[in-house]
């Protein structure tokens, strides 16, 4: 399983996942390749990672405020 970037005819770049298998067809070596556009999935994964990072930052800030308020 491989990830790569491909350029469409319109010039836009997409992220794809390639799954390749080798086999024989009519006695000759052959390759069977499946290419999936995973651009939306990658975008969502990136957004989720950013949201997780922001939540962890907010949680850390909240913990600091609790510690500071309990010291008073």
mmCIF file of N, CA, C and O in Angstrom:
data_model
loop_
_atom_site.group_PDB
_atom_site.id
_atom_site.type_symbol
_atom_site.label_atom_id
_atom_site.label_comp_id
_atom_site.label_asym_id
_atom_site.label_seq_id
_atom_site.Cartn_x
_atom_site.Cartn_y
_atom_site.Cartn_z
ATOM 1 N N UNK A 1 0.854 -1.175 0.000
ATOM 2 C CA UNK A 1 0.000 0.000 0.000
ATOM 3 C C UNK A 1 0.895 1.232 0.000
ATOM 4 O O UNK A 1 1.762 1.378 0.858
ATOM 5 N N UNK A 2 0.702 2.096 -0.962
ATOM 6 C CA UNK A 2 1.529 3.287 -1.112
ATOM 7 C C UNK A 2 0.636 4.522 -1.201
ATOM 8 O O UNK A 2 -0.470 4.451 -1.692
ATOM 9 N N UNK A 3 1.179 5.656 -0.730
ATOM 10 C CA UNK A 3 0.518 6.945 -0.908
ATOM 11 C C UNK A 3 1.355 7.768 -1.861
ATOM 12 O O UNK A 3 2.580 7.747 -1.809
ATOM 13 N N UNK A 4 0.673 8.516 -2.700
ATOM 14 C CA UNK A 4 1.370 9.364 -3.651
ATOM 15 C C UNK A 4 0.467 10.536 -4.022
ATOM 16 O O UNK A 4 -0.678 10.608 -3.585
ATOM 17 N N UNK A 5 1.005 11.447 -4.802
ATOM 18 C CA UNK A 5 0.241 12.578 -5.311
ATOM 19 C C UNK A 5 0.210 12.478 -6.826
ATOM 20 O O UNK A 5 1.222 12.178 -7.458
ATOM 21 N N UNK A 6 -0.935 12.729 -7.390
ATOM 22 C CA UNK A 6 -1.102 12.729 -8.835
ATOM 23 C C UNK A 6 -1.666 14.070 -9.276
ATOM 24 O O UNK A 6 -2.378 14.737 -8.521
ATOM 25 N N UNK A 7 -1.356 14.430 -10.498
ATOM 26 C CA UNK A 7 -1.860 15.673 -11.065
ATOM 27 C C UNK A 7 -2.957 15.336 -12.067
ATOM 28 O O UNK A 7 -2.750 14.552 -12.990
ATOM 29 N N UNK A 8 -4.129 15.927 -11.860
ATOM 30 C CA UNK A 8 -5.248 15.727 -12.777
ATOM 31 C C UNK A 8 -5.056 16.573 -14.027
ATOM 32 O O UNK A 8 -4.213 17.468 -14.066
ATOM 33 N N UNK A 9 -5.878 16.301 -15.039
ATOM 34 C CA UNK A 9 -5.804 17.058 -16.283
ATOM 35 C C UNK A 9 -6.041 18.547 -16.064
ATOM 36 O O UNK A 9 -5.490 19.381 -16.763
ATOM 37 N N UNK A 10 -6.889 18.881 -15.059
ATOM 38 C CA UNK A 10 -7.178 20.295 -14.793
ATOM 39 C C UNK A 10 -6.068 20.979 -13.988
ATOM 40 O O UNK A 10 -6.153 22.151 -13.669
ATOM 41 N N UNK A 11 -5.020 20.220 -13.643
ATOM 42 C CA UNK A 11 -3.886 20.784 -12.915
ATOM 43 C C UNK A 11 -3.954 20.619 -11.414
ATOM 44 O O UNK A 11 -2.978 20.882 -10.717
ATOM 45 N N UNK A 12 -5.103 20.196 -10.889
ATOM 46 C CA UNK A 12 -5.226 20.012 -9.439
ATOM 47 C C UNK A 12 -4.449 18.763 -9.002
ATOM 48 O O UNK A 12 -4.294 17.805 -9.758
ATOM 49 N N UNK A 13 -3.961 18.818 -7.785
ATOM 50 C CA UNK A 13 -3.194 17.714 -7.215
ATOM 51 C C UNK A 13 -4.094 16.945 -6.257
ATOM 52 O O UNK A 13 -4.784 17.537 -5.427
ATOM 53 N N UNK A 14 -4.083 15.618 -6.365
ATOM 54 C CA UNK A 14 -4.854 14.780 -5.452
ATOM 55 C C UNK A 14 -3.917 13.797 -4.760
ATOM 56 O O UNK A 14 -2.849 13.452 -5.284
ATOM 57 N N UNK A 15 -4.304 13.377 -3.583
ATOM 58 C CA UNK A 15 -3.577 12.338 -2.859
ATOM 59 C C UNK A 15 -4.250 11.017 -3.161
ATOM 60 O O UNK A 15 -5.470 10.897 -3.073
ATOM 61 N N UNK A 16 -3.451 10.037 -3.515
ATOM 62 C CA UNK A 16 -3.990 8.726 -3.861
ATOM 63 C C UNK A 16 -3.304 7.639 -3.049
ATOM 64 O O UNK A 16 -2.210 7.810 -2.541
ATOM 65 N N UNK A 17 -4.005 6.538 -2.955
ATOM 66 C CA UNK A 17 -3.488 5.339 -2.318
ATOM 67 C C UNK A 17 -3.408 4.278 -3.414
ATOM 68 O O UNK A 17 -4.377 4.067 -4.145
ATOM 69 N N UNK A 18 -2.259 3.657 -3.543
ATOM 70 C CA UNK A 18 -2.062 2.637 -4.572
ATOM 71 C C UNK A 18 -1.874 1.288 -3.913
ATOM 72 O O UNK A 18 -1.088 1.152 -2.987
ATOM 73 N N UNK A 19 -2.592 0.318 -4.426
ATOM 74 C CA UNK A 19 -2.468 -1.056 -3.958
ATOM 75 C C UNK A 19 -2.113 -1.895 -5.177
ATOM 76 O O UNK A 19 -2.881 -1.963 -6.129
ATOM 77 N N UNK A 20 -0.941 -2.503 -5.177
ATOM 78 C CA UNK A 20 -0.467 -3.240 -6.350
ATOM 79 C C UNK A 20 -0.224 -4.709 -5.995
ATOM 80 O O UNK A 20 0.251 -5.038 -4.917
ATOM 81 N N UNK A 21 -0.567 -5.551 -6.925
ATOM 82 C CA UNK A 21 -0.331 -6.988 -6.809
ATOM 83 C C UNK A 21 0.248 -7.481 -8.124
ATOM 84 O O UNK A 21 -0.106 -6.994 -9.195
ATOM 85 N N UNK A 22 1.112 -8.440 -8.041
ATOM 86 C CA UNK A 22 1.621 -9.075 -9.251
ATOM 87 C C UNK A 22 0.953 -10.425 -9.418
ATOM 88 O O UNK A 22 0.552 -11.067 -8.445
ATOM 89 N N UNK A 23 0.825 -10.819 -10.658
ATOM 90 C CA UNK A 23 0.150 -12.072 -10.973
ATOM 91 C C UNK A 23 0.626 -12.531 -12.341
ATOM 92 O O UNK A 23 1.571 -11.971 -12.905
ATOM 93 N N UNK A 24 -0.032 -13.525 -12.857
ATOM 94 C CA UNK A 24 0.245 -13.992 -14.218
ATOM 95 C C UNK A 24 -1.046 -13.962 -15.014
ATOM 96 O O UNK A 24 -2.113 -14.297 -14.499
ATOM 97 N N UNK A 25 -0.949 -13.508 -16.255
ATOM 98 C CA UNK A 25 -2.097 -13.466 -17.150
ATOM 99 C C UNK A 25 -1.671 -14.105 -18.467
ATOM 100 O O UNK A 25 -0.707 -13.656 -19.094
ATOM 101 N N UNK A 26 -2.366 -15.159 -18.831
ATOM 102 C CA UNK A 26 -2.012 -15.927 -20.037
ATOM 103 C C UNK A 26 -0.549 -16.365 -20.023
ATOM 104 O O UNK A 26 0.135 -16.341 -21.034
ATOM 105 N N UNK A 27 -0.064 -16.695 -18.811
ATOM 106 C CA UNK A 27 1.302 -17.185 -18.684
ATOM 107 C C UNK A 27 2.364 -16.108 -18.590
ATOM 108 O O UNK A 27 3.548 -16.415 -18.480
ATOM 109 N N UNK A 28 1.972 -14.843 -18.636
ATOM 110 C CA UNK A 28 2.929 -13.743 -18.569
ATOM 111 C C UNK A 28 2.751 -12.963 -17.268
ATOM 112 O O UNK A 28 1.633 -12.831 -16.769
ATOM 113 N N UNK A 29 3.856 -12.427 -16.748
ATOM 114 C CA UNK A 29 3.731 -11.609 -15.536
ATOM 115 C C UNK A 29 2.864 -10.375 -15.805
ATOM 116 O O UNK A 29 2.939 -9.781 -16.890
ATOM 117 N N UNK A 30 2.046 -10.044 -14.845
ATOM 118 C CA UNK A 30 1.166 -8.885 -14.980
ATOM 119 C C UNK A 30 1.039 -8.183 -13.628
ATOM 120 O O UNK A 30 1.335 -8.762 -12.591
ATOM 121 N N UNK A 31 0.640 -6.938 -13.677
ATOM 122 C CA UNK A 31 0.412 -6.156 -12.462
ATOM 123 C C UNK A 31 -1.051 -5.733 -12.416
ATOM 124 O O UNK A 31 -1.637 -5.370 -13.435
ATOM 125 N N UNK A 32 -1.603 -5.810 -11.224
ATOM 126 C CA UNK A 32 -2.981 -5.365 -10.989
ATOM 127 C C UNK A 32 -2.875 -4.229 -9.987
ATOM 128 O O UNK A 32 -2.422 -4.429 -8.855
ATOM 129 N N UNK A 33 -3.264 -3.031 -10.391
ATOM 130 C CA UNK A 33 -3.086 -1.852 -9.549
ATOM 131 C C UNK A 33 -4.436 -1.170 -9.328
ATOM 132 O O UNK A 33 -5.164 -0.906 -10.280
ATOM 133 N N UNK A 34 -4.731 -0.907 -8.062
ATOM 134 C CA UNK A 34 -5.942 -0.170 -7.695
ATOM 135 C C UNK A 34 -5.484 1.185 -7.157
ATOM 136 O O UNK A 34 -4.628 1.261 -6.276
ATOM 137 N N UNK A 35 -6.069 2.247 -7.706
ATOM 138 C CA UNK A 35 -5.737 3.605 -7.272
ATOM 139 C C UNK A 35 -7.001 4.245 -6.719
ATOM 140 O O UNK A 35 -8.028 4.271 -7.385
ATOM 141 N N UNK A 36 -6.919 4.727 -5.473
ATOM 142 C CA UNK A 36 -8.058 5.381 -4.828
ATOM 143 C C UNK A 36 -7.704 6.821 -4.500
ATOM 144 O O UNK A 36 -6.640 7.089 -3.949
ATOM 145 N N UNK A 37 -8.611 7.729 -4.789
ATOM 146 C CA UNK A 37 -8.457 9.130 -4.407
ATOM 147 C C UNK A 37 -8.814 9.245 -2.926
ATOM 148 O O UNK A 37 -9.953 8.991 -2.530
ATOM 149 N N UNK A 38 -7.833 9.593 -2.099
ATOM 150 C CA UNK A 38 -8.063 9.707 -0.655
ATOM 151 C C UNK A 38 -7.885 11.150 -0.183
ATOM 152 O O UNK A 38 -7.657 11.398 0.997
ATOM 153 N N UNK A 39 -8.005 12.097 -1.108
ATOM 154 C CA UNK A 39 -7.810 13.510 -0.771
ATOM 155 C C UNK A 39 -8.742 13.963 0.353
ATOM 156 O O UNK A 39 -8.306 14.645 1.295
ATOM 157 N N UNK A 40 -10.021 13.599 0.263
ATOM 158 C CA UNK A 40 -10.975 13.998 1.314
ATOM 159 C C UNK A 40 -10.608 13.379 2.650
ATOM 160 O O UNK A 40 -10.670 14.043 3.688
ATOM 161 N N UNK A 41 -10.222 12.110 2.632
ATOM 162 C CA UNK A 41 -9.845 11.432 3.879
ATOM 163 C C UNK A 41 -8.630 12.092 4.513
ATOM 164 O O UNK A 41 -8.606 12.329 5.733
ATOM 165 N N UNK A 42 -7.638 12.444 3.708
ATOM 166 C CA UNK A 42 -6.432 13.096 4.229
ATOM 167 C C UNK A 42 -6.780 14.458 4.811
ATOM 168 O O UNK A 42 -6.277 14.837 5.872
ATOM 169 N N UNK A 43 -7.660 15.196 4.126
ATOM 170 C CA UNK A 43 -8.080 16.510 4.622
ATOM 171 C C UNK A 43 -8.763 16.379 5.977
ATOM 172 O O UNK A 43 -8.484 17.134 6.910
ATOM 173 N N UNK A 44 -9.664 15.407 6.108
ATOM 174 C CA UNK A 44 -10.377 15.196 7.370
ATOM 175 C C UNK A 44 -9.418 14.752 8.469
ATOM 176 O O UNK A 44 -9.504 15.215 9.611
ATOM 177 N N UNK A 45 -8.470 13.861 8.138
ATOM 178 C CA UNK A 45 -7.483 13.425 9.129
ATOM 179 C C UNK A 45 -6.662 14.603 9.633
ATOM 180 O O UNK A 45 -6.400 14.717 10.829
ATOM 181 N N UNK A 46 -6.273 15.503 8.726
ATOM 182 C CA UNK A 46 -5.502 16.685 9.112
ATOM 183 C C UNK A 46 -6.330 17.593 10.020
ATOM 184 O O UNK A 46 -5.834 18.082 11.043
ATOM 185 N N UNK A 47 -7.596 17.797 9.666
ATOM 186 C CA UNK A 47 -8.472 18.622 10.500
ATOM 187 C C UNK A 47 -8.661 18.008 11.880
ATOM 188 O O UNK A 47 -8.669 18.720 12.890
ATOM 189 N N UNK A 48 -8.793 16.684 11.950
ATOM 190 C CA UNK A 48 -8.939 16.011 13.241
ATOM 191 C C UNK A 48 -7.677 16.144 14.087
ATOM 192 O O UNK A 48 -7.745 16.354 15.303
ATOM 193 N N UNK A 49 -6.508 16.039 13.455
ATOM 194 C CA UNK A 49 -5.253 16.203 14.191
ATOM 195 C C UNK A 49 -5.124 17.619 14.739
ATOM 196 O O UNK A 49 -4.677 17.806 15.880
ATOM 197 N N UNK A 50 -5.526 18.603 13.937
ATOM 198 C CA UNK A 50 -5.472 19.993 14.406
ATOM 199 C C UNK A 50 -6.448 20.210 15.567
ATOM 200 O O UNK A 50 -6.112 20.879 16.549
ATOM 201 N N UNK A 51 -7.651 19.653 15.461
ATOM 202 C CA UNK A 51 -8.638 19.782 16.532
ATOM 203 C C UNK A 51 -8.128 19.120 17.809
ATOM 204 O O UNK A 51 -8.285 19.669 18.898
ATOM 205 N N UNK A 52 -7.511 17.952 17.665
ATOM 206 C CA UNK A 52 -6.944 17.253 18.834
ATOM 207 C C UNK A 52 -5.863 18.107 19.484
ATOM 208 O O UNK A 52 -5.825 18.249 20.718
ATOM 209 N N UNK A 53 -4.999 18.675 18.667
ATOM 210 C CA UNK A 53 -3.935 19.526 19.196
ATOM 211 C C UNK A 53 -4.521 20.724 19.943
ATOM 212 O O UNK A 53 -4.076 21.059 21.051
ATOM 213 N N UNK A 54 -5.531 21.368 19.357
ATOM 214 C CA UNK A 54 -6.159 22.529 19.999
ATOM 215 C C UNK A 54 -6.840 22.143 21.309
ATOM 216 O O UNK A 54 -6.763 22.875 22.290
ATOM 217 N N UNK A 55 -7.500 20.984 21.332
ATOM 218 C CA UNK A 55 -8.146 20.528 22.572
ATOM 219 C C UNK A 55 -7.117 20.220 23.650
ATOM 220 O O UNK A 55 -7.322 20.535 24.827
ATOM 221 N N UNK A 56 -5.995 19.608 23.259
ATOM 222 C CA UNK A 56 -4.943 19.321 24.234
ATOM 223 C C UNK A 56 -4.363 20.615 24.795
ATOM 224 O O UNK A 56 -4.080 20.712 25.996
ATOM 225 N N UNK A 57 -4.206 21.622 23.938
ATOM 226 C CA UNK A 57 -3.698 22.922 24.383
ATOM 227 C C UNK A 57 -4.678 23.569 25.359
ATOM 228 O O UNK A 57 -4.282 24.076 26.411
ATOM 229 N N UNK A 58 -5.976 23.547 25.016
ATOM 230 C CA UNK A 58 -6.987 24.114 25.912
ATOM 231 C C UNK A 58 -7.030 23.373 27.244
ATOM 232 O O UNK A 58 -7.170 23.989 28.303
ATOM 233 N N UNK A 59 -6.912 22.049 27.179
ATOM 234 C CA UNK A 59 -6.927 21.254 28.398
ATOM 235 C C UNK A 59 -5.731 21.603 29.284
ATOM 236 O O UNK A 59 -5.875 21.742 30.508
ATOM 237 N N UNK A 60 -4.568 21.777 28.680
ATOM 238 C CA UNK A 60 -3.372 22.145 29.442
ATOM 239 C C UNK A 60 -3.561 23.517 30.095
ATOM 240 O O UNK A 60 -3.217 23.706 31.273
ATOM 241 N N UNK A 61 -4.116 24.472 29.333
ATOM 242 C CA UNK A 61 -4.372 25.803 29.890
ATOM 243 C C UNK A 61 -5.363 25.737 31.048
ATOM 244 O O UNK A 61 -5.188 26.417 32.066
ATOM 245 N N UNK A 62 -6.396 24.912 30.914
ATOM 246 C CA UNK A 62 -7.375 24.755 31.987
ATOM 247 C C UNK A 62 -6.730 24.141 33.226
ATOM 248 O O UNK A 62 -6.973 24.585 34.349
ATOM 249 N N UNK A 63 -5.885 23.141 33.018
ATOM 250 C CA UNK A 63 -5.179 22.531 34.151
ATOM 251 C C UNK A 63 -4.322 23.562 34.874
ATOM 252 O O UNK A 63 -4.266 23.586 36.107
ATOM 253 N N UNK A 64 -3.638 24.426 34.111
ATOM 254 C CA UNK A 64 -2.807 25.466 34.721
ATOM 255 C C UNK A 64 -3.657 26.442 35.517
ATOM 256 O O UNK A 64 -3.271 26.862 36.616
ATOM 257 N N UNK A 65 -4.819 26.811 34.998
ATOM 258 C CA UNK A 65 -5.704 27.728 35.725
ATOM 259 C C UNK A 65 -6.205 27.093 37.021
ATOM 260 O O UNK A 65 -6.317 27.760 38.049
ATOM 261 N N UNK A 66 -6.522 25.817 36.981
ATOM 262 C CA UNK A 66 -6.980 25.117 38.188
ATOM 263 C C UNK A 66 -5.856 25.104 39.224
ATOM 264 O O UNK A 66 -6.085 25.350 40.409
ATOM 265 N N UNK A 67 -4.648 24.802 38.771
ATOM 266 C CA UNK A 67 -3.501 24.784 39.697
ATOM 267 C C UNK A 67 -3.278 26.166 40.284
ATOM 268 O O UNK A 67 -3.097 26.316 41.503
ATOM 269 N N UNK A 68 -3.323 27.204 39.443
ATOM 270 C CA UNK A 68 -3.119 28.563 39.914
ATOM 271 C C UNK A 68 -4.214 28.989 40.882
ATOM 272 O O UNK A 68 -3.947 29.625 41.906
ATOM 273 N N UNK A 69 -5.447 28.627 40.619
ATOM 274 C CA UNK A 69 -6.535 29.039 41.501
ATOM 275 C C UNK A 69 -6.534 28.270 42.808
ATOM 276 O O UNK A 69 -6.983 28.758 43.836
ATOM 277 N N UNK A 70 -5.992 27.077 42.814
ATOM 278 C CA UNK A 70 -5.934 26.301 44.068
ATOM 279 C C UNK A 70 -4.768 26.734 44.943
ATOM 280 O O UNK A 70 -4.745 26.434 46.123
ATOM 281 N N UNK A 71 -3.819 27.456 44.387
ATOM 282 C CA UNK A 71 -2.666 27.954 45.159
ATOM 283 C C UNK A 71 -3.014 29.199 45.947
ATOM 284 O O UNK A 71 -2.307 29.592 46.839
ATOM 285 N N UNK A 72 -4.110 29.839 45.602
ATOM 286 C CA UNK A 72 -4.475 31.108 46.264
ATOM 287 C C UNK A 72 -5.000 30.858 47.632
ATOM 288 O O UNK A 72 -5.492 30.009 48.140
#
